JSON list of C-alpha atoms in Angstrom, two decimals:
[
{"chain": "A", "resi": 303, "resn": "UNK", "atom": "CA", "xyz": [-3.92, -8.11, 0.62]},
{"chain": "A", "resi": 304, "resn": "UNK", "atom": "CA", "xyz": [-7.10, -6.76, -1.19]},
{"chain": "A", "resi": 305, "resn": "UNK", "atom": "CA", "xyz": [-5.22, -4.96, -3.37]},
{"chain": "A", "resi": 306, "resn": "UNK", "atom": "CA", "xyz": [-3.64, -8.30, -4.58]},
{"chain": "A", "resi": 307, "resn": "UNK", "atom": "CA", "xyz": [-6.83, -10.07, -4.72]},
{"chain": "A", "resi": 308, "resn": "UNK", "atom": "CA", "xyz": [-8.50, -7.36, -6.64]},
{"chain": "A", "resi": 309, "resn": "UNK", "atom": "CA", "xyz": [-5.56, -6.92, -9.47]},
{"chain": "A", "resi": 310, "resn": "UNK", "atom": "CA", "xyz": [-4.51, -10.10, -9.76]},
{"chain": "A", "resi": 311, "resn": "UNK", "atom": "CA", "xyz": [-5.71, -11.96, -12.71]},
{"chain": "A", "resi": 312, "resn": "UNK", "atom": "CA", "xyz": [-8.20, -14.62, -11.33]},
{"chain": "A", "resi": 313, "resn": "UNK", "atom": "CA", "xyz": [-6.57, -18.11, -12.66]},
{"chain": "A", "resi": 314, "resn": "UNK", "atom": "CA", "xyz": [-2.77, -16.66, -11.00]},
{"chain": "A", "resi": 315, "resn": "UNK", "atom": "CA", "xyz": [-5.02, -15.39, -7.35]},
{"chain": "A", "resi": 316, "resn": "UNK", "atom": "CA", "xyz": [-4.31, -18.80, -5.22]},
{"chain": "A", "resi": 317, "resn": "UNK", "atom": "CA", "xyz": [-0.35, -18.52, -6.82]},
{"chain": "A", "resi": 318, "resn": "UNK", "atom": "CA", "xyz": [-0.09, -14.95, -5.40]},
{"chain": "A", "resi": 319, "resn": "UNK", "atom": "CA", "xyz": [-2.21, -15.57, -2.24]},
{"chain": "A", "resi": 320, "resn": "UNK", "atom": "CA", "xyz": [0.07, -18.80, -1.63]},
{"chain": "A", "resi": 321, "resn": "UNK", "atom": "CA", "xyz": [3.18, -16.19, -1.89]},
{"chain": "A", "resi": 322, "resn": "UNK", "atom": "CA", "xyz": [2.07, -13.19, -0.49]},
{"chain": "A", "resi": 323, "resn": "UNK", "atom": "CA", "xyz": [1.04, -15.29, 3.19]},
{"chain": "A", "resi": 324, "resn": "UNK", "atom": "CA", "xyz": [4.10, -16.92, 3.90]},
{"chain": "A", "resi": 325, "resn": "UNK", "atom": "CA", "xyz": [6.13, -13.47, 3.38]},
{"chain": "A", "resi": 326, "resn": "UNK", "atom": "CA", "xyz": [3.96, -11.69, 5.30]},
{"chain": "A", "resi": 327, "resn": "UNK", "atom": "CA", "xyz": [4.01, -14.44, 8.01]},
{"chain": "A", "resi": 328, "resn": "UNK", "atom": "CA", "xyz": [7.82, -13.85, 7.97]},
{"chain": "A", "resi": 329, "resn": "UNK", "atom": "CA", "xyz": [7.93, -10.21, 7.70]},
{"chain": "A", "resi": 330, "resn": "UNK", "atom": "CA", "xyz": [5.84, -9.52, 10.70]},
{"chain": "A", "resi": 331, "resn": "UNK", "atom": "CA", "xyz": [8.55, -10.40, 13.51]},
{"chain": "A", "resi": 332, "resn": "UNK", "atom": "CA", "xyz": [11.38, -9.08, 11.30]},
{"chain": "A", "resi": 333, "resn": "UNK", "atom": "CA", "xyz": [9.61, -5.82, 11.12]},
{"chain": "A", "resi": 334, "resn": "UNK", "atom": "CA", "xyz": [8.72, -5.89, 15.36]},
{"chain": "A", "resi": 335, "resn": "UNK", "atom": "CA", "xyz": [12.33, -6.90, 16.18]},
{"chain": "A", "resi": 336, "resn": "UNK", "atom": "CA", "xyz": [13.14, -3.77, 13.58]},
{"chain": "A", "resi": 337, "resn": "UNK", "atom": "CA", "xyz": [11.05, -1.60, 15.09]},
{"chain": "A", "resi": 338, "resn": "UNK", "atom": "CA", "xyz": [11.97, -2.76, 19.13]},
{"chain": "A", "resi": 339, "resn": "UNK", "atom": "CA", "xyz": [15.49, -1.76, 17.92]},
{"chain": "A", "resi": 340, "resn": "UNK", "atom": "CA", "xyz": [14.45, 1.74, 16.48]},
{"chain": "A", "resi": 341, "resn": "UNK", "atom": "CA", "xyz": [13.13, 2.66, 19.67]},
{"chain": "A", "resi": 342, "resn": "UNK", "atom": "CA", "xyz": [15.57, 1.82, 21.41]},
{"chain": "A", "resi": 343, "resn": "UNK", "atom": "CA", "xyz": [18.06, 4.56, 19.56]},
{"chain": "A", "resi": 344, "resn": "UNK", "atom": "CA", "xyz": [15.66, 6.88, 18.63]},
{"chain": "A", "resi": 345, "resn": "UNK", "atom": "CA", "xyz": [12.47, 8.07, 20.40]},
{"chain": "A", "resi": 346, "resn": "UNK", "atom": "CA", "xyz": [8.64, 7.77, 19.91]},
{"chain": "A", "resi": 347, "resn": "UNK", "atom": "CA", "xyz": [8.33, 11.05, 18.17]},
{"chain": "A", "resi": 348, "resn": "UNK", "atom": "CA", "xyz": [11.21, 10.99, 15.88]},
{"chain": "A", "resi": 349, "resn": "UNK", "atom": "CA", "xyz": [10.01, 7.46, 14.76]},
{"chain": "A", "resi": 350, "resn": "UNK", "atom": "CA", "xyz": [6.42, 8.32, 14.57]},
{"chain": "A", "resi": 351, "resn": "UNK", "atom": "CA", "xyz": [7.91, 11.82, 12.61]},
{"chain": "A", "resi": 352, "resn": "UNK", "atom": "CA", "xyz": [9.48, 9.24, 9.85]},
{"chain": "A", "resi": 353, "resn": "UNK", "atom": "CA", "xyz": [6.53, 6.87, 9.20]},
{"chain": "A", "resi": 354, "resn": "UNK", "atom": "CA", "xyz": [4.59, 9.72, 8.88]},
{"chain": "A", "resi": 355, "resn": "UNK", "atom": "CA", "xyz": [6.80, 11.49, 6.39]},
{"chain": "A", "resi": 356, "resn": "UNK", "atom": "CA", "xyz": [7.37, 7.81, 4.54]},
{"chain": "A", "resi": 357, "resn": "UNK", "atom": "CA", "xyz": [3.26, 7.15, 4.58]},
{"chain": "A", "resi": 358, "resn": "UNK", "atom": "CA", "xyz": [3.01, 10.97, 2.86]},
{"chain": "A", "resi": 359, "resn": "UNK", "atom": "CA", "xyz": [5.85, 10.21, 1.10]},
{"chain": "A", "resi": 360, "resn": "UNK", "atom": "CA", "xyz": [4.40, 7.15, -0.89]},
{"chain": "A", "resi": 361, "resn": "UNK", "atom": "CA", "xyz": [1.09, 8.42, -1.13]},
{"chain": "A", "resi": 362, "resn": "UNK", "atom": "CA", "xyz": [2.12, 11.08, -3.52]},
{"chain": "A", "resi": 363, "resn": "UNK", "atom": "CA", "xyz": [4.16, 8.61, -4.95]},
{"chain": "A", "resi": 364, "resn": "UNK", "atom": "CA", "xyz": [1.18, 6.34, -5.87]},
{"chain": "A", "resi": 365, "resn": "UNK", "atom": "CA", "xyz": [-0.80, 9.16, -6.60]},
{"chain": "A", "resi": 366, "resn": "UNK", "atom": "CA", "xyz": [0.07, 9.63, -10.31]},
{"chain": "A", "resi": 367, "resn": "UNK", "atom": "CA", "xyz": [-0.08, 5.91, -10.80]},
{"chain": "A", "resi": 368, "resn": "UNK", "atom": "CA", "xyz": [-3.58, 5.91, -9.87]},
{"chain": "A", "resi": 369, "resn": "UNK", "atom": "CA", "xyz": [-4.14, 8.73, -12.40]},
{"chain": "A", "resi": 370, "resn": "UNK", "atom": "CA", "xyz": [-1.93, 6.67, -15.23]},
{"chain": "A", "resi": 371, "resn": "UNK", "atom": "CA", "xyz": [-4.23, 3.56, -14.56]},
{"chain": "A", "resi": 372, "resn": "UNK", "atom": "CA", "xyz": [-7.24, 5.09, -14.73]},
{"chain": "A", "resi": 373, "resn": "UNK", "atom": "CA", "xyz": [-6.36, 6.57, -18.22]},
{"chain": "A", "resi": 374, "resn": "UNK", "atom": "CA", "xyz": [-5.59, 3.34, -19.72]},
{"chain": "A", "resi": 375, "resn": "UNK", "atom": "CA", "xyz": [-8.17, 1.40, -21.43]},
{"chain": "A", "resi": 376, "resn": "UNK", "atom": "CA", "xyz": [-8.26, -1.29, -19.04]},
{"chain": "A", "resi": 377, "resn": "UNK", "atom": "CA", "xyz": [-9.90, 1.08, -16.46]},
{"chain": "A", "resi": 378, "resn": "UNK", "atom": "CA", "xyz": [-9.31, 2.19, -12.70]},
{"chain": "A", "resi": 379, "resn": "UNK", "atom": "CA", "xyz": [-8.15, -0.49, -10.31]},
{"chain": "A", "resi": 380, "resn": "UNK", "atom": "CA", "xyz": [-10.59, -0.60, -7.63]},
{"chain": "A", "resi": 381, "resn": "UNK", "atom": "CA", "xyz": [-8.53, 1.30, -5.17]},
{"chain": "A", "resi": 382, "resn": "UNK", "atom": "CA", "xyz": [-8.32, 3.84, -7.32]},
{"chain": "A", "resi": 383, "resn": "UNK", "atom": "CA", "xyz": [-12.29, 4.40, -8.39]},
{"chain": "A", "resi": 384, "resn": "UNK", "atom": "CA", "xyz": [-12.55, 5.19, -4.39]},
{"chain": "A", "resi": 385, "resn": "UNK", "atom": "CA", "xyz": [-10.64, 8.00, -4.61]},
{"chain": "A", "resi": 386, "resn": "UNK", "atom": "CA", "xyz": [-12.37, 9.57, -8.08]},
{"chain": "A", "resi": 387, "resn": "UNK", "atom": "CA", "xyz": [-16.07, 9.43, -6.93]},
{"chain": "A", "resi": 388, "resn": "UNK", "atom": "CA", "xyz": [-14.56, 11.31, -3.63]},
{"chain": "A", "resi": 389, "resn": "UNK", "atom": "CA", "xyz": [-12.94, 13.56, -6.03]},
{"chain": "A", "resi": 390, "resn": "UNK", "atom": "CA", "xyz": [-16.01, 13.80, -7.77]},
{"chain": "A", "resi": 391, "resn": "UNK", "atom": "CA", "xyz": [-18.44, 14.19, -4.86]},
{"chain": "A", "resi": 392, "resn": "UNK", "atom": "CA", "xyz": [-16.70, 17.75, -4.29]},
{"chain": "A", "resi": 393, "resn": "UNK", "atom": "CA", "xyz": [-18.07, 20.75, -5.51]}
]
């Protein structure tokens, strides 16, 4: 939900906010009851094997968007700056 606050254009935040709770309010039992299910047919490893391949999986998804939005003139997101002065830290 930071993410959201942060990119969001101030006069649309209480809009999104007011969106973004109630989904997530309804998502969080849909995605237990998924999950209850899931281990029920597979097993802890295989389903802790997927999320971590998904997780990896969408990080270097969102990795080249972070690069595109730090290029434009608008300037990095805030998530993004986080992981260029850690880039930059390195020697």
């Amino acid at each position: 939900m930071g993410g959201d606050t942060a990119r969001t254009p101030e006069e649309l935040r209480p809009k999104v906010l007011t969106a973004v709770i109630p989904a997530n309010s309804v998502a969080t039992p849909l995605g237990l009851l998924a999950a209850g299910h899931v281990l029920e047919s597979w097993a802890v490893v295989p389903l802790f094997v997927a999320v971590a391949a998904g997780m990896s999986w969408m990080a270097l998804v969102a990795r080249p968007s972070c690069r595109a939005t730090t290029a434009s003139k608008a300037g990095p997101s805030p998530r993004c700056l986080s992981r260029l002065d850690a880039t930059r830290a390195r020697p």
